[in-house]
PDB file of C-alpha atoms in Angstrom:
ATOM      1  CA  UNK A   1     -20.145  53.388-103.227  1.00  0.00           C
ATOM      2  CA  UNK A   2     -23.875  53.034-103.440  1.00  0.00           C
ATOM      3  CA  UNK A   3     -25.480  52.937-106.663  1.00  0.00           C
ATOM      4  CA  UNK A   4     -27.492  56.268-107.670  1.00  0.00           C
ATOM      5  CA  UNK A   5     -29.033  55.220-111.227  1.00  0.00           C
ATOM      6  CA  UNK A   6     -31.535  52.483-110.640  1.00  0.00           C
ATOM      7  CA  UNK A   7     -33.823  50.884-113.097  1.00  0.00           C
ATOM      8  CA  UNK A   8     -37.301  52.236-112.054  1.00  0.00           C
ATOM      9  CA  UNK A   9     -40.559  53.799-113.932  1.00  0.00           C
ATOM     10  CA  UNK A  10     -39.503  56.982-115.138  1.00  0.00           C
ATOM     11  CA  UNK A  11     -35.857  56.816-115.253  1.00  0.00           C
ATOM     12  CA  UNK A  12     -34.564  58.425-118.758  1.00  0.00           C
ATOM     13  CA  UNK A  13     -32.155  56.110-120.324  1.00  0.00           C
ATOM     14  CA  UNK A  14     -29.741  56.433-123.629  1.00  0.00           C
ATOM     15  CA  UNK A  15     -30.144  53.717-125.900  1.00  0.00           C
ATOM     16  CA  UNK A  16     -26.365  52.465-126.426  1.00  0.00           C
ATOM     17  CA  UNK A  17     -26.861  49.856-129.518  1.00  0.00           C
ATOM     18  CA  UNK A  18     -29.025  48.897-132.026  1.00  0.00           C
ATOM     19  CA  UNK A  19     -31.300  50.598-134.536  1.00  0.00           C
ATOM     20  CA  UNK A  20     -32.253  53.524-132.207  1.00  0.00           C
ATOM     21  CA  UNK A  21     -28.559  54.172-131.080  1.00  0.00           C
ATOM     22  CA  UNK A  22     -28.170  57.649-129.434  1.00  0.00           C
ATOM     23  CA  UNK A  23     -31.836  58.044-128.657  1.00  0.00           C
ATOM     24  CA  UNK A  24     -33.318  59.120-125.196  1.00  0.00           C
ATOM     25  CA  UNK A  25     -35.950  56.975-124.160  1.00  0.00           C
ATOM     26  CA  UNK A  26     -37.972  56.546-120.731  1.00  0.00           C
ATOM     27  CA  UNK A  27     -38.390  53.031-119.144  1.00  0.00           C
ATOM     28  CA  UNK A  28     -42.499  53.019-118.739  1.00  0.00           C
ATOM     29  CA  UNK A  29     -42.410  49.431-117.194  1.00  0.00           C
ATOM     30  CA  UNK A  30     -39.883  46.677-116.017  1.00  0.00           C
ATOM     31  CA  UNK A  31     -41.015  43.493-117.889  1.00  0.00           C
ATOM     32  CA  UNK A  32     -38.458  41.026-116.004  1.00  0.00           C
ATOM     33  CA  UNK A  33     -34.895  41.017-114.659  1.00  0.00           C
ATOM     34  CA  UNK A  34     -33.421  41.765-118.261  1.00  0.00           C
ATOM     35  CA  UNK A  35     -36.001  43.496-120.198  1.00  0.00           C
ATOM     36  CA  UNK A  36     -38.134  46.991-119.766  1.00  0.00           C
ATOM     37  CA  UNK A  37     -40.777  48.571-121.667  1.00  0.00           C
ATOM     38  CA  UNK A  38     -39.299  51.787-123.309  1.00  0.00           C
ATOM     39  CA  UNK A  39     -40.965  54.904-124.828  1.00  0.00           C
ATOM     40  CA  UNK A  40     -40.014  57.777-126.280  1.00  0.00           C
ATOM     41  CA  UNK A  41     -41.975  61.011-128.036  1.00  0.00           C
ATOM     42  CA  UNK A  42     -40.773  60.043-131.368  1.00  0.00           C
ATOM     43  CA  UNK A  43     -40.641  56.193-131.484  1.00  0.00           C
ATOM     44  CA  UNK A  44     -43.099  53.229-130.640  1.00  0.00           C
ATOM     45  CA  UNK A  45     -43.388  51.973-127.417  1.00  0.00           C
ATOM     46  CA  UNK A  46     -41.180  48.820-127.099  1.00  0.00           C
ATOM     47  CA  UNK A  47     -39.519  46.290-125.040  1.00  0.00           C
ATOM     48  CA  UNK A  48     -35.550  46.553-124.684  1.00  0.00           C
ATOM     49  CA  UNK A  49     -32.772  44.777-122.966  1.00  0.00           C
ATOM     50  CA  UNK A  50     -30.976  46.508-120.267  1.00  0.00           C
ATOM     51  CA  UNK A  51     -27.861  45.717-121.764  1.00  0.00           C
ATOM     52  CA  UNK A  52     -28.647  48.166-124.648  1.00  0.00           C
ATOM     53  CA  UNK A  53     -29.743  50.843-122.366  1.00  0.00           C
ATOM     54  CA  UNK A  54     -27.254  53.397-120.424  1.00  0.00           C
ATOM     55  CA  UNK A  55     -29.161  54.895-117.403  1.00  0.00           C
ATOM     56  CA  UNK A  56     -28.845  58.804-116.941  1.00  0.00           C
ATOM     57  CA  UNK A  57     -29.278  60.712-113.655  1.00  0.00           C
ATOM     58  CA  UNK A  58     -32.514  62.069-115.066  1.00  0.00           C
ATOM     59  CA  UNK A  59     -35.907  60.724-113.447  1.00  0.00           C
ATOM     60  CA  UNK A  60     -39.457  62.032-114.453  1.00  0.00           C
ATOM     61  CA  UNK A  61     -42.603  61.561-112.311  1.00  0.00           C
ATOM     62  CA  UNK A  62     -44.899  59.335-114.396  1.00  0.00           C
ATOM     63  CA  UNK A  63     -47.076  56.113-113.441  1.00  0.00           C
ATOM     64  CA  UNK A  64     -46.695  53.060-114.434  1.00  0.00           C
ATOM     65  CA  UNK A  65     -47.705  52.697-118.645  1.00  0.00           C
ATOM     66  CA  UNK A  66     -48.830  55.964-119.064  1.00  0.00           C
ATOM     67  CA  UNK A  67     -50.535  57.233-122.447  1.00  0.00           C
ATOM     68  CA  UNK A  68     -48.596  58.703-124.976  1.00  0.00           C
ATOM     69  CA  UNK A  69     -49.548  62.150-124.333  1.00  0.00           C
ATOM     70  CA  UNK A  70     -48.968  61.953-120.707  1.00  0.00           C
ATOM     71  CA  UNK A  71     -45.315  60.718-121.275  1.00  0.00           C
ATOM     72  CA  UNK A  72     -44.779  63.585-123.658  1.00  0.00           C
ATOM     73  CA  UNK A  73     -46.346  66.413-121.208  1.00  0.00           C
ATOM     74  CA  UNK A  74     -44.207  64.658-118.281  1.00  0.00           C
ATOM     75  CA  UNK A  75     -41.134  64.920-120.370  1.00  0.00           C
ATOM     76  CA  UNK A  76     -41.798  68.592-121.355  1.00  0.00           C
ATOM     77  CA  UNK A  77     -42.591  69.405-117.839  1.00  0.00           C
ATOM     78  CA  UNK A  78     -39.464  67.979-116.179  1.00  0.00           C
ATOM     79  CA  UNK A  79     -37.204  69.745-119.188  1.00  0.00           C
ATOM     80  CA  UNK A  80     -35.343  66.318-120.191  1.00  0.00           C
ATOM     81  CA  UNK A  81     -34.395  67.412-123.504  1.00  0.00           C
ATOM     82  CA  UNK A  82     -32.508  70.490-121.972  1.00  0.00           C
ATOM     83  CA  UNK A  83     -31.112  68.583-118.971  1.00  0.00           C
ATOM     84  CA  UNK A  84     -29.707  66.285-121.375  1.00  0.00           C
ATOM     85  CA  UNK A  85     -27.989  69.022-123.716  1.00  0.00           C
ATOM     86  CA  UNK A  86     -26.719  70.729-120.574  1.00  0.00           C
ATOM     87  CA  UNK A  87     -24.953  67.617-119.030  1.00  0.00           C
ATOM     88  CA  UNK A  88     -21.629  66.883-119.726  1.00  0.00           C
ATOM     89  CA  UNK A  89     -22.180  63.367-121.141  1.00  0.00           C
ATOM     90  CA  UNK A  90     -24.868  65.065-123.327  1.00  0.00           C
ATOM     91  CA  UNK A  91     -22.494  67.441-124.541  1.00  0.00           C
ATOM     92  CA  UNK A  92     -19.703  65.241-125.161  1.00  0.00           C
ATOM     93  CA  UNK A  93     -22.186  63.361-127.774  1.00  0.00           C
ATOM     94  CA  UNK A  94     -23.169  66.240-129.293  1.00  0.00           C
ATOM     95  CA  UNK A  95     -19.471  67.237-129.713  1.00  0.00           C
ATOM     96  CA  UNK A  96     -18.588  63.929-131.068  1.00  0.00           C
ATOM     97  CA  UNK A  97     -21.815  63.717-133.517  1.00  0.00           C
ATOM     98  CA  UNK A  98     -20.164  67.427-134.613  1.00  0.00           C
ATOM     99  CA  UNK A  99     -16.771  66.096-135.268  1.00  0.00           C
ATOM    100  CA  UNK A 100     -17.727  63.060-136.914  1.00  0.00           C
ATOM    101  CA  UNK A 101     -19.938  65.131-139.566  1.00  0.00           C
ATOM    102  CA  UNK A 102     -16.857  67.345-140.253  1.00  0.00           C
ATOM    103  CA  UNK A 103     -15.217  66.815-143.989  1.00  0.00           C
ATOM    104  CA  UNK A 104     -11.705  66.725-144.568  1.00  0.00           C
ATOM    105  CA  UNK A 105     -11.234  70.595-145.536  1.00  0.00           C
ATOM    106  CA  UNK A 106     -12.952  71.346-141.802  1.00  0.00           C
ATOM    107  CA  UNK A 107     -10.612  69.066-140.250  1.00  0.00           C
ATOM    108  CA  UNK A 108      -7.706  70.792-142.118  1.00  0.00           C
ATOM    109  CA  UNK A 109      -9.027  74.351-140.755  1.00  0.00           C
ATOM    110  CA  UNK A 110      -9.292  72.715-137.165  1.00  0.00           C
ATOM    111  CA  UNK A 111      -5.649  71.629-137.777  1.00  0.00           C
ATOM    112  CA  UNK A 112      -4.469  75.035-138.585  1.00  0.00           C
ATOM    113  CA  UNK A 113      -6.301  76.491-135.961  1.00  0.00           C
ATOM    114  CA  UNK A 114      -4.665  74.524-133.470  1.00  0.00           C
ATOM    115  CA  UNK A 115      -1.232  75.040-134.681  1.00  0.00           C
ATOM    116  CA  UNK A 116      -1.798  79.004-134.783  1.00  0.00           C
ATOM    117  CA  UNK A 117      -3.189  78.751-131.157  1.00  0.00           C
ATOM    118  CA  UNK A 118      -0.305  76.738-130.183  1.00  0.00           C
ATOM    119  CA  UNK A 119       2.263  79.141-131.441  1.00  0.00           C
ATOM    120  CA  UNK A 120       0.482  82.076-129.702  1.00  0.00           C
ATOM    121  CA  UNK A 121       0.810  80.028-126.428  1.00  0.00           C
ATOM    122  CA  UNK A 122       4.593  79.222-126.987  1.00  0.00           C
ATOM    123  CA  UNK A 123       5.459  83.153-127.579  1.00  0.00           C
ATOM    124  CA  UNK A 124       3.264  84.322-124.330  1.00  0.00           C
ATOM    125  CA  UNK A 125       5.239  81.425-122.442  1.00  0.00           C
ATOM    126  CA  UNK A 126       8.503  82.521-123.535  1.00  0.00           C
ATOM    127  CA  UNK A 127       7.568  86.265-122.764  1.00  0.00           C
ATOM    128  CA  UNK A 128       6.665  84.992-119.069  1.00  0.00           C
ATOM    129  CA  UNK A 129       9.848  83.257-118.734  1.00  0.00           C
ATOM    130  CA  UNK A 130      12.209  85.977-119.996  1.00  0.00           C
ATOM    131  CA  UNK A 131      10.433  88.417-117.378  1.00  0.00           C
ATOM    132  CA  UNK A 132      10.814  85.757-114.423  1.00  0.00           C
ATOM    133  CA  UNK A 133      14.301  85.351-115.421  1.00  0.00           C
ATOM    134  CA  UNK A 134      15.142  88.908-115.887  1.00  0.00           C
TER     135      UNK A 134
END
């Protein structure tokens, strides 16, 4: 099965380690075999090791080392934030962040809701079993 996500200029990546963890960045230049120059609208352009980047399916059309304004405009035109939020990977990370922000009482309420839901499902299943056997 061939690769679908290549390290290329304009590829959107997710930082998976370090102080910028969880941030979407764009590869604006490939420095060498191990590092790329990355940029995002709310961060300073910096170099980062490929091991710290997880490539996404999203790619924007930019030239090599664009100005900050051009990068921001290209990201808005490509609707990167919306595409990421609608992807299964992005939705999963949003759910993880939401769960991590829960306090003990919120987790307790969720536990009670799950128990209640399981009870309703069990009752409906029992009704269906009773109908099929009768």
